[in-house]
Short mmCIF file of C-alpha atoms in Angstrom, two decimals:
data_model
loop_
_atom_site.label_atom_id
_atom_site.label_comp_id
_atom_site.label_asym_id
_atom_site.label_seq_id
_atom_site.Cartn_x
_atom_site.Cartn_y
_atom_site.Cartn_z
CA MET A 137 -57.69 -22.77 -2.86
CA GLU A 138 -61.06 -21.91 -1.32
CA THR A 139 -64.21 -22.53 -3.36
CA LEU A 140 -66.39 -19.81 -1.77
CA LEU A 141 -68.66 -17.91 -4.13
CA ALA A 142 -69.14 -14.72 -2.09
CA PRO A 143 -66.45 -12.03 -2.20
CA PRO A 144 -64.01 -12.22 0.73
CA ASP A 145 -64.18 -9.49 3.38
CA CYS A 146 -60.87 -7.70 2.84
CA ARG A 147 -60.12 -5.12 5.52
CA TYR A 148 -57.31 -3.60 3.45
CA PHE A 149 -59.65 -2.88 0.55
CA ALA A 150 -62.38 -1.57 2.85
CA ALA A 151 -59.90 0.84 4.47
CA GLY A 152 -58.56 1.98 1.10
CA LEU A 153 -55.06 0.70 1.91
CA CYS A 154 -54.82 -1.64 -1.07
CA ARG A 155 -56.75 -1.64 -4.33
CA SER A 156 -54.79 -4.33 -6.15
CA CYS A 157 -57.85 -6.60 -6.17
CA THR A 158 -59.92 -4.02 -8.03
CA PHE A 159 -63.07 -6.14 -8.28
CA ILE A 160 -62.94 -7.97 -4.96
CA GLU A 161 -66.38 -6.65 -3.96
CA THR A 162 -67.93 -8.00 -7.18
CA PRO A 163 -69.32 -11.57 -7.02
CA ILE A 164 -66.94 -13.97 -8.71
CA ALA A 165 -69.55 -15.14 -11.23
CA ALA A 166 -70.04 -11.55 -12.37
CA GLN A 167 -66.27 -11.10 -12.64
CA GLN A 168 -65.99 -14.13 -14.89
CA ALA A 169 -68.95 -13.04 -17.00
CA SER A 170 -67.31 -9.65 -17.53
CA LYS A 171 -64.05 -11.26 -18.58
CA GLN A 172 -65.87 -13.61 -20.92
CA GLN A 173 -67.64 -10.69 -22.52
CA ARG A 174 -64.37 -8.81 -22.93
CA CYS A 175 -62.80 -11.81 -24.69
CA ALA A 176 -65.84 -12.19 -26.96
CA GLU A 177 -65.65 -8.51 -27.92
CA LEU A 178 -61.92 -8.62 -28.63
CA LEU A 179 -62.23 -11.91 -30.54
CA PRO A 180 -65.43 -11.44 -32.58
CA GLY A 181 -64.38 -14.13 -35.04
CA VAL A 182 -64.74 -16.85 -32.42
CA PRO A 183 -68.15 -18.55 -32.76
CA GLU A 184 -70.20 -18.54 -29.58
CA ALA A 185 -70.37 -22.33 -29.71
CA ALA A 186 -66.58 -22.54 -29.67
CA TRP A 187 -66.34 -21.11 -26.15
CA LEU A 188 -66.01 -23.74 -23.44
CA PRO A 189 -67.17 -22.93 -19.88
CA PRO A 190 -64.71 -20.68 -18.01
CA VAL A 191 -62.32 -22.26 -15.53
CA PRO A 192 -62.76 -20.54 -12.13
CA GLY A 193 -59.73 -19.37 -10.22
CA GLY A 194 -61.10 -19.28 -6.69
CA VAL A 195 -62.13 -16.51 -4.34
CA ALA A 196 -59.46 -16.65 -1.62
CA GLY A 197 -56.29 -18.60 -0.94
CA PHE A 198 -55.52 -19.14 -4.63
CA ARG A 199 -52.23 -17.34 -5.27
CA ASN A 200 -49.12 -19.52 -5.05
CA ARG A 201 -46.67 -16.62 -5.02
CA ALA A 202 -46.37 -13.55 -2.82
CA LYS A 203 -44.39 -10.56 -4.06
CA LEU A 204 -43.91 -8.63 -0.83
CA ALA A 205 -42.52 -5.11 -1.04
CA VAL A 206 -40.56 -4.22 2.09
CA GLY A 207 -41.23 -0.90 3.81
CA GLY A 208 -41.07 0.62 7.26
CA ARG A 209 -37.75 0.87 9.02
CA ALA A 210 -35.07 -1.46 10.39
CA GLY A 211 -36.60 -3.45 13.22
CA ALA A 212 -40.15 -2.52 12.23
CA VAL A 213 -40.62 -3.63 8.63
CA THR A 214 -43.84 -3.85 6.67
CA LEU A 215 -44.44 -6.59 4.10
CA GLY A 216 -46.98 -5.90 1.40
CA ILE A 217 -47.04 -3.04 -1.08
CA LEU A 218 -45.75 0.51 -1.37
CA ASP A 219 -48.19 3.41 -1.56
CA ARG A 220 -47.95 6.19 -4.11
CA GLY A 221 -45.46 7.99 -1.95
CA GLY A 222 -43.23 4.94 -1.70
CA MET A 223 -44.16 4.18 1.90
CA GLY A 224 -44.78 0.61 3.04
CA VAL A 225 -48.30 -0.75 3.53
CA ASP A 226 -48.38 -3.94 5.59
CA LEU A 227 -50.58 -6.69 4.08
CA THR A 228 -49.69 -9.55 6.41
CA ASP A 229 -53.24 -10.94 6.31
CA CYS A 230 -53.81 -10.66 2.55
CA LEU A 231 -56.51 -13.19 1.66
CA ILE A 232 -55.47 -14.10 -1.87
CA HIS A 233 -52.29 -16.00 -0.93
CA GLU A 234 -52.38 -19.71 -0.30
CA PRO A 235 -52.60 -20.47 3.44
CA ALA A 236 -49.06 -21.85 3.51
CA ILE A 237 -47.82 -18.42 2.41
CA GLN A 238 -50.09 -16.48 4.76
CA SER A 239 -48.73 -18.44 7.72
CA VAL A 240 -45.07 -17.60 7.05
CA ILE A 241 -45.33 -13.87 6.32
CA PRO A 242 -45.18 -12.95 10.04
CA ILE A 243 -42.19 -15.25 10.45
CA LEU A 244 -40.38 -13.55 7.58
CA ALA A 245 -41.20 -10.11 9.02
CA ALA A 246 -39.78 -11.13 12.40
CA PHE A 247 -36.67 -12.54 10.71
CA ALA A 248 -36.11 -9.28 8.80
CA ASN A 249 -36.62 -7.30 12.01
CA ASP A 250 -34.07 -9.40 13.88
CA LEU A 251 -31.57 -8.79 11.09
CA GLN A 252 -31.96 -5.04 11.64
CA ILE A 253 -31.69 -4.69 7.86
CA ALA A 254 -32.85 -1.34 6.50
CA PRO A 255 -35.79 -1.50 4.07
CA TYR A 256 -35.11 0.23 0.78
CA SER A 257 -36.74 3.66 0.62
CA VAL A 258 -37.88 4.53 -2.90
CA PRO A 259 -38.21 8.29 -2.19
CA LYS A 260 -34.78 8.49 -0.55
CA ARG A 261 -33.10 5.92 -2.83
CA ALA A 262 -31.45 4.46 0.26
CA GLY A 263 -31.66 1.25 2.23
CA GLU A 264 -31.07 -2.42 1.53
CA LEU A 265 -33.99 -4.89 1.54
CA LYS A 266 -36.41 -4.35 -1.36
CA TYR A 267 -38.65 -7.42 -1.68
CA ILE A 268 -39.30 -10.87 -0.27
CA HIS A 269 -40.77 -13.34 -2.76
CA VAL A 270 -42.41 -16.53 -1.51
CA THR A 271 -43.66 -19.39 -3.70
CA VAL A 272 -45.42 -22.50 -2.40
CA SER A 273 -45.61 -25.91 -4.07
CA PRO A 274 -48.63 -28.26 -4.00
CA ALA A 275 -46.76 -30.27 -1.36
CA GLY A 276 -46.35 -27.21 0.88
CA GLU A 277 -42.66 -26.62 0.29
CA LEU A 278 -41.46 -23.05 -0.09
CA MET A 279 -39.11 -21.00 -2.21
CA VAL A 280 -38.05 -17.85 -0.38
CA ARG A 281 -36.13 -15.10 -2.18
CA PHE A 282 -34.79 -11.87 -0.73
CA VAL A 283 -34.18 -8.99 -3.12
CA VAL A 284 -31.47 -6.67 -1.80
CA ARG A 285 -29.53 -3.70 -3.05
CA SER A 286 -25.96 -4.84 -2.41
CA ASP A 287 -23.56 -7.49 -1.18
CA HIS A 288 -24.00 -6.05 2.32
CA GLY A 289 -27.60 -7.30 2.38
CA LEU A 290 -26.51 -10.64 0.93
CA ALA A 291 -23.91 -11.05 3.70
CA LEU A 292 -26.46 -10.24 6.45
CA ILE A 293 -28.88 -12.88 5.20
CA ARG A 294 -26.19 -15.45 4.44
CA ARG A 295 -24.93 -15.26 8.05
CA GLN A 296 -28.41 -16.03 9.37
CA VAL A 297 -29.54 -18.62 6.84
CA ASP A 298 -29.31 -21.46 9.38
CA THR A 299 -31.66 -19.54 11.66
CA LEU A 300 -34.06 -19.06 8.77
CA ARG A 301 -33.95 -22.77 7.99
CA GLU A 302 -34.94 -23.51 11.59
CA LEU A 303 -37.79 -21.02 11.38
CA LEU A 304 -38.95 -22.38 8.00
CA PRO A 305 -38.21 -26.13 7.84
CA GLN A 306 -40.55 -26.34 4.85
CA ALA A 307 -38.26 -24.10 2.80
CA ALA A 308 -36.75 -26.09 -0.08
CA VAL A 309 -35.10 -23.10 -1.75
CA ILE A 310 -33.65 -19.93 -0.21
CA SER A 311 -31.81 -17.37 -2.32
CA VAL A 312 -30.81 -13.73 -2.46
CA ASN A 313 -31.29 -11.63 -5.59
CA LEU A 314 -29.28 -8.44 -6.08
CA LEU A 315 -30.97 -5.39 -7.59
CA PRO A 316 -28.61 -2.42 -7.18
CA GLU A 317 -30.45 -0.16 -9.64
CA HIS A 318 -33.25 2.21 -8.68
CA LYS A 319 -35.95 1.03 -11.08
CA ALA A 320 -39.45 -0.40 -10.97
CA VAL A 321 -38.66 -4.09 -11.39
CA LEU A 322 -39.07 -6.99 -8.98
CA GLU A 323 -35.62 -8.56 -9.29
CA GLY A 324 -32.16 -8.17 -10.76
CA GLU A 325 -30.07 -10.50 -12.89
CA ARG A 326 -27.75 -11.86 -10.17
CA GLU A 327 -29.08 -14.65 -7.96
CA GLU A 328 -27.12 -16.14 -5.06
CA PRO A 329 -28.41 -19.54 -3.85
CA LEU A 330 -28.30 -20.23 -0.11
CA LEU A 331 -30.32 -23.46 -0.01
CA GLY A 332 -31.49 -25.82 -2.73
CA SER A 333 -31.82 -25.06 -6.42
CA ALA A 334 -35.43 -25.74 -7.50
CA LEU A 335 -38.92 -26.00 -6.07
CA ALA A 336 -40.76 -29.19 -7.06
CA MET A 337 -44.29 -28.49 -8.36
CA GLU A 338 -46.06 -31.85 -8.67
CA LEU A 339 -49.11 -31.43 -10.88
CA GLY A 340 -51.85 -33.91 -11.61
CA GLU A 341 -53.34 -36.82 -9.71
CA GLY A 342 -53.34 -40.53 -10.31
CA LEU A 343 -50.50 -42.74 -11.43
CA GLU A 344 -48.69 -40.28 -13.70
CA PRO A 345 -48.35 -36.83 -12.17
CA ILE A 346 -45.74 -34.54 -13.68
CA THR A 347 -43.31 -32.58 -11.55
CA LEU A 348 -42.13 -29.23 -12.86
CA TYR A 349 -39.05 -27.66 -11.30
CA LEU A 350 -39.01 -23.94 -10.60
CA ARG A 351 -35.66 -22.27 -10.18
CA PRO A 352 -35.56 -18.87 -8.47
CA GLN A 353 -35.87 -16.88 -11.71
CA SER A 354 -38.23 -19.27 -13.53
CA PHE A 355 -41.72 -18.29 -14.64
CA PHE A 356 -44.74 -20.23 -13.45
CA GLN A 357 -48.43 -19.37 -13.41
CA THR A 358 -49.52 -17.78 -10.12
CA ASN A 359 -52.56 -20.04 -9.67
CA THR A 360 -51.54 -23.70 -9.45
CA THR A 361 -55.04 -25.16 -9.81
CA VAL A 362 -55.80 -23.10 -12.90
CA ALA A 363 -52.35 -23.81 -14.36
CA LEU A 364 -53.07 -27.54 -14.17
CA ALA A 365 -56.46 -27.00 -15.83
CA LEU A 366 -54.75 -25.04 -18.60
CA TYR A 367 -52.22 -27.80 -19.25
CA GLU A 368 -54.93 -30.46 -19.18
CA GLN A 369 -57.06 -28.49 -21.64
CA ALA A 370 -54.12 -28.18 -24.01
CA ALA A 371 -53.50 -31.92 -23.70
CA ALA A 372 -57.15 -32.63 -24.53
CA TRP A 373 -57.00 -30.37 -27.59
CA VAL A 374 -53.80 -32.03 -28.76
CA ASP A 375 -55.34 -35.47 -28.32
CA SER A 376 -58.39 -34.37 -30.31
CA VAL A 377 -56.26 -33.74 -33.40
CA ASP A 378 -53.55 -36.28 -32.49
CA PRO A 379 -50.50 -34.78 -34.23
CA ALA A 380 -47.40 -36.89 -34.72
CA SER A 381 -45.14 -33.94 -33.91
CA LEU A 382 -45.43 -30.80 -31.79
CA TRP A 383 -43.40 -27.72 -30.93
CA ASP A 384 -43.87 -25.85 -27.66
CA LEU A 385 -42.51 -22.33 -28.27
CA TYR A 386 -41.84 -20.17 -25.20
CA CYS A 387 -41.97 -23.45 -23.29
CA GLY A 388 -40.64 -22.16 -19.94
CA VAL A 389 -40.06 -25.10 -17.59
CA GLY A 390 -41.90 -27.37 -20.03
CA GLY A 391 -45.49 -27.49 -18.80
CA PHE A 392 -47.28 -27.62 -22.15
CA ALA A 393 -44.67 -29.86 -23.78
CA LEU A 394 -44.71 -32.40 -20.97
CA PHE A 395 -48.49 -32.55 -20.59
CA THR A 396 -49.07 -32.90 -24.34
CA ALA A 397 -46.32 -35.45 -25.01
CA ARG A 398 -48.34 -38.38 -23.73
CA SER A 399 -50.69 -39.44 -26.50
CA ALA A 400 -54.07 -40.80 -25.41
CA THR A 401 -53.84 -43.36 -28.22
CA GLY A 402 -50.44 -44.58 -27.09
CA ALA A 403 -48.80 -43.53 -30.34
CA ALA A 404 -45.37 -41.95 -30.23
CA ARG A 405 -45.44 -38.15 -30.41
CA ASP A 406 -42.35 -36.12 -31.24
CA VAL A 407 -42.30 -33.09 -28.90
CA LEU A 408 -39.76 -30.26 -28.83
CA GLY A 409 -39.79 -27.30 -26.44
CA VAL A 410 -37.92 -24.06 -27.13
CA GLU A 411 -37.17 -21.45 -24.46
CA LEU A 412 -34.62 -18.66 -24.16
CA SER A 413 -33.73 -19.42 -20.52
CA GLU A 414 -31.12 -22.14 -20.17
CA GLN A 415 -32.10 -22.67 -16.53
CA ALA A 416 -35.70 -23.32 -17.54
CA ILE A 417 -34.55 -25.79 -20.19
CA ARG A 418 -32.50 -27.71 -17.62
CA SER A 419 -35.57 -27.89 -15.40
CA ALA A 420 -37.73 -29.14 -18.28
CA GLU A 421 -35.16 -31.81 -19.16
CA ARG A 422 -35.11 -32.99 -15.55
CA SER A 423 -38.91 -33.25 -15.50
CA ALA A 424 -38.94 -35.20 -18.75
CA SER A 425 -36.28 -37.59 -17.52
CA GLU A 426 -37.99 -38.30 -14.21
CA ALA A 427 -41.36 -38.88 -15.89
CA SER A 428 -39.85 -40.96 -18.71
CA ILE A 429 -41.35 -38.57 -21.27
CA PRO A 430 -39.33 -38.54 -24.53
CA ALA A 431 -39.67 -34.78 -25.05
CA ARG A 432 -36.69 -32.75 -26.22
CA PHE A 433 -35.82 -29.19 -25.19
CA LEU A 434 -33.67 -26.50 -26.75
CA ALA A 435 -32.41 -23.19 -25.34
CA GLY A 436 -32.89 -20.42 -27.89
CA ASP A 437 -35.10 -17.67 -29.22
CA ALA A 438 -38.45 -19.17 -30.25
CA THR A 439 -39.00 -16.91 -33.26
CA ALA A 440 -35.45 -17.31 -34.57
CA PHE A 441 -35.72 -21.08 -34.17
CA ALA A 442 -38.96 -21.23 -36.15
CA LEU A 443 -37.69 -19.01 -38.96
CA ALA A 444 -34.53 -21.09 -39.34
CA ALA A 445 -36.36 -24.42 -39.62
CA ALA A 446 -36.47 -26.23 -42.94
CA PRO A 447 -39.93 -27.11 -44.33
CA ALA A 448 -39.32 -30.81 -43.75
CA GLU A 449 -38.66 -30.13 -40.05
CA LEU A 450 -41.97 -28.41 -39.33
CA PRO A 451 -44.34 -30.08 -36.82
CA GLU A 452 -48.02 -30.80 -37.27
CA LEU A 453 -48.98 -28.63 -34.27
CA VAL A 454 -47.41 -25.66 -32.49
CA VAL A 455 -48.12 -24.43 -28.96
CA VAL A 456 -47.26 -20.81 -28.16
CA ASN A 457 -47.42 -19.25 -24.70
CA PRO A 458 -45.77 -15.84 -25.10
CA PRO A 459 -45.42 -12.96 -22.63
CA ARG A 460 -48.00 -10.15 -22.56
CA ARG A 461 -46.71 -8.56 -25.76
CA GLY A 462 -47.79 -11.64 -27.75
CA ILE A 463 -45.88 -13.55 -30.40
CA GLY A 464 -45.48 -10.46 -32.59
CA GLU A 465 -45.73 -9.85 -36.30
CA THR A 466 -42.72 -11.94 -37.35
CA LEU A 467 -43.80 -15.20 -35.72
CA ALA A 468 -47.48 -14.63 -36.54
CA ASP A 469 -46.64 -14.10 -40.21
CA TRP A 470 -44.44 -17.20 -40.16
CA LEU A 471 -47.22 -19.33 -38.67
CA GLU A 472 -49.67 -17.98 -41.25
CA ALA A 473 -47.36 -18.98 -44.13
CA SER A 474 -46.05 -22.21 -42.57
CA GLY A 475 -48.87 -24.54 -43.56
CA ILE A 476 -48.92 -25.98 -40.02
CA ARG A 477 -52.43 -27.30 -39.53
CA HIS A 478 -53.03 -26.63 -35.82
CA VAL A 479 -51.87 -24.04 -33.28
CA ILE A 480 -52.68 -23.73 -29.59
CA TYR A 481 -52.21 -20.16 -28.38
CA SER A 482 -52.29 -19.47 -24.63
CA SER A 483 -52.35 -15.77 -23.82
CA CYS A 484 -52.41 -13.59 -20.70
CA ASN A 485 -53.38 -10.59 -22.83
CA PRO A 486 -56.44 -10.85 -25.09
CA GLU A 487 -55.50 -7.58 -26.80
CA SER A 488 -52.18 -8.92 -28.11
CA LEU A 489 -53.87 -12.26 -28.90
CA ALA A 490 -56.43 -10.42 -31.05
CA ARG A 491 -53.67 -8.56 -32.91
CA ASP A 492 -51.76 -11.76 -33.57
CA LEU A 493 -54.85 -13.64 -34.77
CA GLU A 494 -55.56 -10.87 -37.29
CA ARG A 495 -52.22 -11.69 -38.94
CA MET A 496 -53.16 -15.38 -39.21
CA PRO A 497 -56.42 -15.35 -41.21
CA SER A 498 -55.89 -18.90 -42.48
CA LEU A 499 -56.10 -20.19 -38.91
CA SER A 500 -59.59 -20.07 -37.43
CA VAL A 501 -60.60 -20.75 -33.83
CA ARG A 502 -62.01 -24.21 -33.36
CA SER A 503 -62.26 -24.03 -29.55
CA ALA A 504 -61.57 -21.38 -26.89
CA ARG A 505 -61.59 -21.13 -23.11
CA LEU A 506 -61.20 -18.48 -20.45
CA PHE A 507 -59.06 -19.35 -17.42
CA ASP A 508 -59.61 -17.04 -14.45
CA MET A 509 -55.96 -17.12 -13.40
CA PHE A 510 -56.18 -13.76 -11.63
CA PRO A 511 -59.48 -13.39 -9.70
CA HIS A 512 -60.57 -9.93 -8.49
CA THR A 513 -58.52 -8.23 -11.23
CA GLY A 514 -59.06 -7.43 -14.88
CA HIS A 515 -56.30 -9.86 -15.88
CA LEU A 516 -57.03 -13.27 -17.34
CA GLU A 517 -55.66 -16.19 -19.33
CA VAL A 518 -57.35 -17.28 -22.53
CA ALA A 519 -56.41 -20.23 -24.72
CA VAL A 520 -57.55 -21.07 -28.23
CA LEU A 521 -57.19 -24.05 -30.54
CA LEU A 522 -56.63 -22.86 -34.09
CA GLU A 523 -57.19 -24.94 -37.21
CA ARG A 524 -56.13 -24.08 -40.74
CA SER A 525 -59.06 -23.48 -43.09
#
């Protein structure tokens, strides 16, 4: 991830071809100040002194995942976005992707052209190849996923997978996702693996890094450097209150649970992660086993799990990292009434965070931090440490 301070010179933005990075012409410091102000306005109950300095997300080369919409025609595809009319806009040289992703986009375009596979046309509701998703690990390995309409597209790619492996020796995972429906989503439910099963994301330096394993349909933050800073901040907050037990609700592949399980004092800490995805739970269990971290993981609905717990089973601290909609009224009300002393809430949507905090008046913000996970956009990550009054 580049550490430049000046905005990058994006020819796509200048030409009006892509406006995804809405604020790319605004200096990064001004972007972060605007986001900080927005958080302060939405969370007026947070004392100014509680805000830690924002964590920067970079200016260019920071995004670890490319979601490339396929346009054009068979033999002459575009990889990038679709315009308002559903036509492809090629963004081969997009500056926000990590260099390892930028370097393989032309290779993937050439591969798709050689396949003579028809890009899916949104206006015509016809064609085959919809998206190519590429994720890069800190070690430079790749996960490459093709989203197609039918088994015909799957068969075309499967027949040429050895060629693709030669073109991309750094690919650890190759898969095909089937999305037969005509709807505005990035993937379907069915995933067909062609190579490997999980991308290893080694995070942290020193003697005890933690490796998280991303399967093709797993969630992971799009900015690896900021994701690590987020996990490390949560670990520091947990160490500051030193709970004997902790739940990580919406744990995904286990990032918060694994980074907070190691107590700075050396005392044993009972950690349990809960996540709906069974694949994510298997990944978290693998990470825990390899790192010799005695964290436990359970596949299930986080809210249902919490509501079913007996009072004697409740932890001293809960971490929640919900989707954009937030934890919702039911879980917020449960946390308010639970008596649990500390909560860490990591949110990608300060609006839903503000709504949830209003339902938990007994929990006040002790510390807060903005993480600029999504530079050049209005999106952000904000985390707070809550303490019961």
